[in-house]
Amino acid sequence: MSTPASLPRLTRHALSALSQHVLSPGHAAWREPSIGIVHLGIGNFHRAHQALYTEEAMLAEGGDWGICGVTLQGDVAKRNALMEQEGVYSVVERGPEGAKVTVVRALREVLAMPHDHDALFARLADPSVRIVLLTVTEKGYCRNAKTGDVALDNPAVVHDLSHPHAPRSVPGILVAALRQRRDAAREPFTVLSCDNLAHNGAALRQVVCSFAREFDPALADWIAAEVAFPSTMVDRIVPATTDSEHATVAAALGYRDAAPVPCEPFRQWVIEDRFPAGRPAWHAVGAQLVDDVTPFELAKLRMLNGTHSTLAYLSMLGGFATIDEAIADPAMRNLIHAMMTEEIAPTLNMPASFDVADYRDALLARYANPALKHRCAQIAMDGSQKIPPRLLGTIAARIDAGQPFTRLALAVAGWMTFLRGYADDGSRYDISDPLAENLKALAASANGDPRALMDALLGVREIFTAELAAQPAFRAALLHALQLLQDNGARAAVAALQ
Ligand code: CS2
């Protein structure tokens, strides 16, 4: 077989030879759309999720919803790789039955901030852009955890307040772009957060309005009155790209793709239907357009992301590299099953048509997918941002109901213990988190004493409210789990609390 390096590069021109790898059966012929969406945070997740739905929606019902994707980290290499391919790239769906390769065409342009500042703001001023989508991860929101307003001590926010015309932060970019629209008396775009935050639309609206209020209160009022920030729940497991995707794509297409994306076959998108400037026909291709996303968001955050983070931290300690390896362990599987059934599901308030046991079983089957190789180290990143929405809300609900939560407490204890920087067998790993330096120092200061570790970390107000940190049932369950992890290691702690 030829190596990927010796093959011609994938471009739009190659597509005529690849008809079985582009979406089309039952759909109309593809017509290259002009740009109607700007997407901030063009990582793997967007390319395997919203970009695909949008392409299918255009095939189903037309519309000019081509995507301009923006990398906010100045990733010029990624921009160039995708632009050399004229925006096309492949999605590799990996299921137990094998791989399916689809070449996606909805992405029409890629920009890298801050280099392409002028091009981005020209796009954002253009009235044909009617939606700005975001997948910028939890930390991209620059929120003050206590108030929900913009975090005025965040370095990117500090920068943007003194350079409002050269913004770098997500709130700074959105406010500058909306100011252009208002000053030109143009209709605003709709802002659609696609990150794993509870009430993501409302959360983003508060950050953006509070940022605008810092220097232009009238603009803040205009945004609050005129701009729609629908909430949405997005779901698809999308690991980081590895060499195996390059090889799979080369073998399937006979072309070299510098930017393929792996993902699982499953996908789901629930969207609050508030798009004053219009939207693609996402409803025609499987997305659920609803009045209230909240129950779906909470179910996904607590059942999926909550157990994902649990598996990730306990696996980093106990020595499982991937989610499928971890869930193949009987004690780990029992723990996650019981955690969902007994501790998380009772906190949800779902529509009658939603069967929570089916949802749980589907999640366990998705985790067991042996082809995906979703690395626990990837999910373990940014714990300070993920622990509150994924685990602490559920724990607070259990405390309010006077119900036990030993497994949820083990998950938080797993994260606290993870911060020591080495696994139970002594092997070291890196901690990637915006608060990493502070968290590592706090964990080290405990010197292996579980109570000292708990007290040091419960004092981090960006993560734990003073109320939860002082809550006796929480402290007792956490200390018990920390002690088990410290004395016996993660595998034994899981076996004891499963
Ligand atoms: C994962 C999520 O990386 C993580 O923290 O929990 O990205 C997860 O794979 C997605 O939310 C699934 O939709």
Short mmCIF file of N, CA and C and ligand atoms in Angstrom, two decimals, residues 45 49 138 196 234-239 264 300 304-306 308-309 366 374 378-381 386 390, ligand 1:
data_model
loop_
_atom_site.label_atom_id
_atom_site.label_comp_id
_atom_site.label_asym_id
_atom_site.label_seq_id
_atom_site.Cartn_x
_atom_site.Cartn_y
_atom_site.Cartn_z
N PHE A 45 -14.10 18.64 17.18
CA PHE A 45 -15.51 18.43 17.52
C PHE A 45 -16.44 19.10 16.51
N HIS A 49 -19.21 17.34 13.90
CA HIS A 49 -20.58 17.47 14.41
C HIS A 49 -21.35 18.54 13.63
N GLU A 138 -14.82 25.01 27.84
CA GLU A 138 -15.31 25.74 29.01
C GLU A 138 -14.45 26.97 29.29
N ASN A 196 -20.02 22.33 26.45
CA ASN A 196 -20.64 21.55 27.51
C ASN A 196 -20.78 22.35 28.81
N VAL A 234 -24.98 19.40 22.50
CA VAL A 234 -24.29 18.72 21.40
C VAL A 234 -23.71 17.41 21.93
N ASP A 235 -23.73 16.38 21.14
CA ASP A 235 -23.15 15.12 21.61
C ASP A 235 -22.59 14.30 20.46
N ARG A 236 -21.32 14.01 20.55
CA ARG A 236 -20.63 13.03 19.71
C ARG A 236 -19.25 12.86 20.33
N ILE A 237 -18.79 11.65 20.48
CA ILE A 237 -17.45 11.46 21.05
C ILE A 237 -16.44 11.57 19.91
N VAL A 238 -15.56 12.56 20.05
CA VAL A 238 -14.62 12.92 18.97
C VAL A 238 -13.22 13.00 19.57
N PRO A 239 -12.44 11.93 19.49
CA PRO A 239 -11.08 11.95 20.05
C PRO A 239 -10.14 12.82 19.22
N GLU A 264 -17.12 8.69 16.79
CA GLU A 264 -17.99 7.52 16.92
C GLU A 264 -19.16 7.66 15.93
N LYS A 300 -27.22 15.14 29.58
CA LYS A 300 -25.96 14.84 28.90
C LYS A 300 -24.76 15.22 29.77
N LEU A 304 -23.35 11.70 30.77
CA LEU A 304 -22.21 11.41 29.91
C LEU A 304 -20.94 12.10 30.44
N ASN A 305 -20.93 13.42 30.44
CA ASN A 305 -19.69 14.10 30.79
C ASN A 305 -19.28 13.81 32.24
N GLY A 306 -20.25 13.68 33.14
CA GLY A 306 -19.93 13.37 34.54
C GLY A 306 -19.24 12.02 34.66
N HIS A 308 -17.79 10.40 32.17
CA HIS A 308 -16.54 10.47 31.40
C HIS A 308 -15.40 10.98 32.28
N SER A 309 -15.65 12.07 32.99
CA SER A 309 -14.60 12.63 33.85
C SER A 309 -14.27 11.65 34.97
N ARG A 366 -21.56 2.96 24.03
CA ARG A 366 -20.67 3.90 23.32
C ARG A 366 -19.27 3.88 23.95
N HIS A 374 -10.50 6.46 22.70
CA HIS A 374 -10.60 7.79 23.30
C HIS A 374 -9.72 7.83 24.53
N GLN A 378 -6.96 12.83 27.52
CA GLN A 378 -7.61 13.95 26.83
C GLN A 378 -8.80 14.46 27.66
N ILE A 379 -9.59 13.53 28.18
CA ILE A 379 -10.77 13.93 28.94
C ILE A 379 -10.36 14.54 30.28
N ALA A 380 -9.20 14.11 30.81
CA ALA A 380 -8.76 14.60 32.12
C ALA A 380 -8.31 16.06 32.09
N MET A 381 -8.14 16.63 30.89
CA MET A 381 -7.69 18.02 30.80
C MET A 381 -8.75 18.99 31.33
N LYS A 386 -14.31 21.59 34.30
CA LYS A 386 -15.28 20.53 34.03
C LYS A 386 -15.98 20.01 35.28
N ARG A 390 -20.15 19.18 35.58
CA ARG A 390 -20.36 17.75 35.38
C ARG A 390 -20.71 16.99 36.64
C1 CS2 B 1 -15.43 14.65 27.00
C2 CS2 B 1 -16.35 15.32 25.97
O1 CS2 B 1 -13.31 15.56 26.55
C3 CS2 B 1 -14.24 15.50 27.36
O2 CS2 B 1 -14.19 16.09 28.43
O3 CS2 B 1 -16.19 14.34 28.13
O4 CS2 B 1 -15.68 16.01 25.02
C4 CS2 B 1 -17.30 14.30 25.32
O5 CS2 B 1 -16.59 13.36 24.53
C5 CS2 B 1 -18.33 14.99 24.48
O6 CS2 B 1 -18.98 15.96 25.22
C6 CS2 B 1 -19.32 13.98 23.90
O7 CS2 B 1 -20.36 14.65 23.30
#
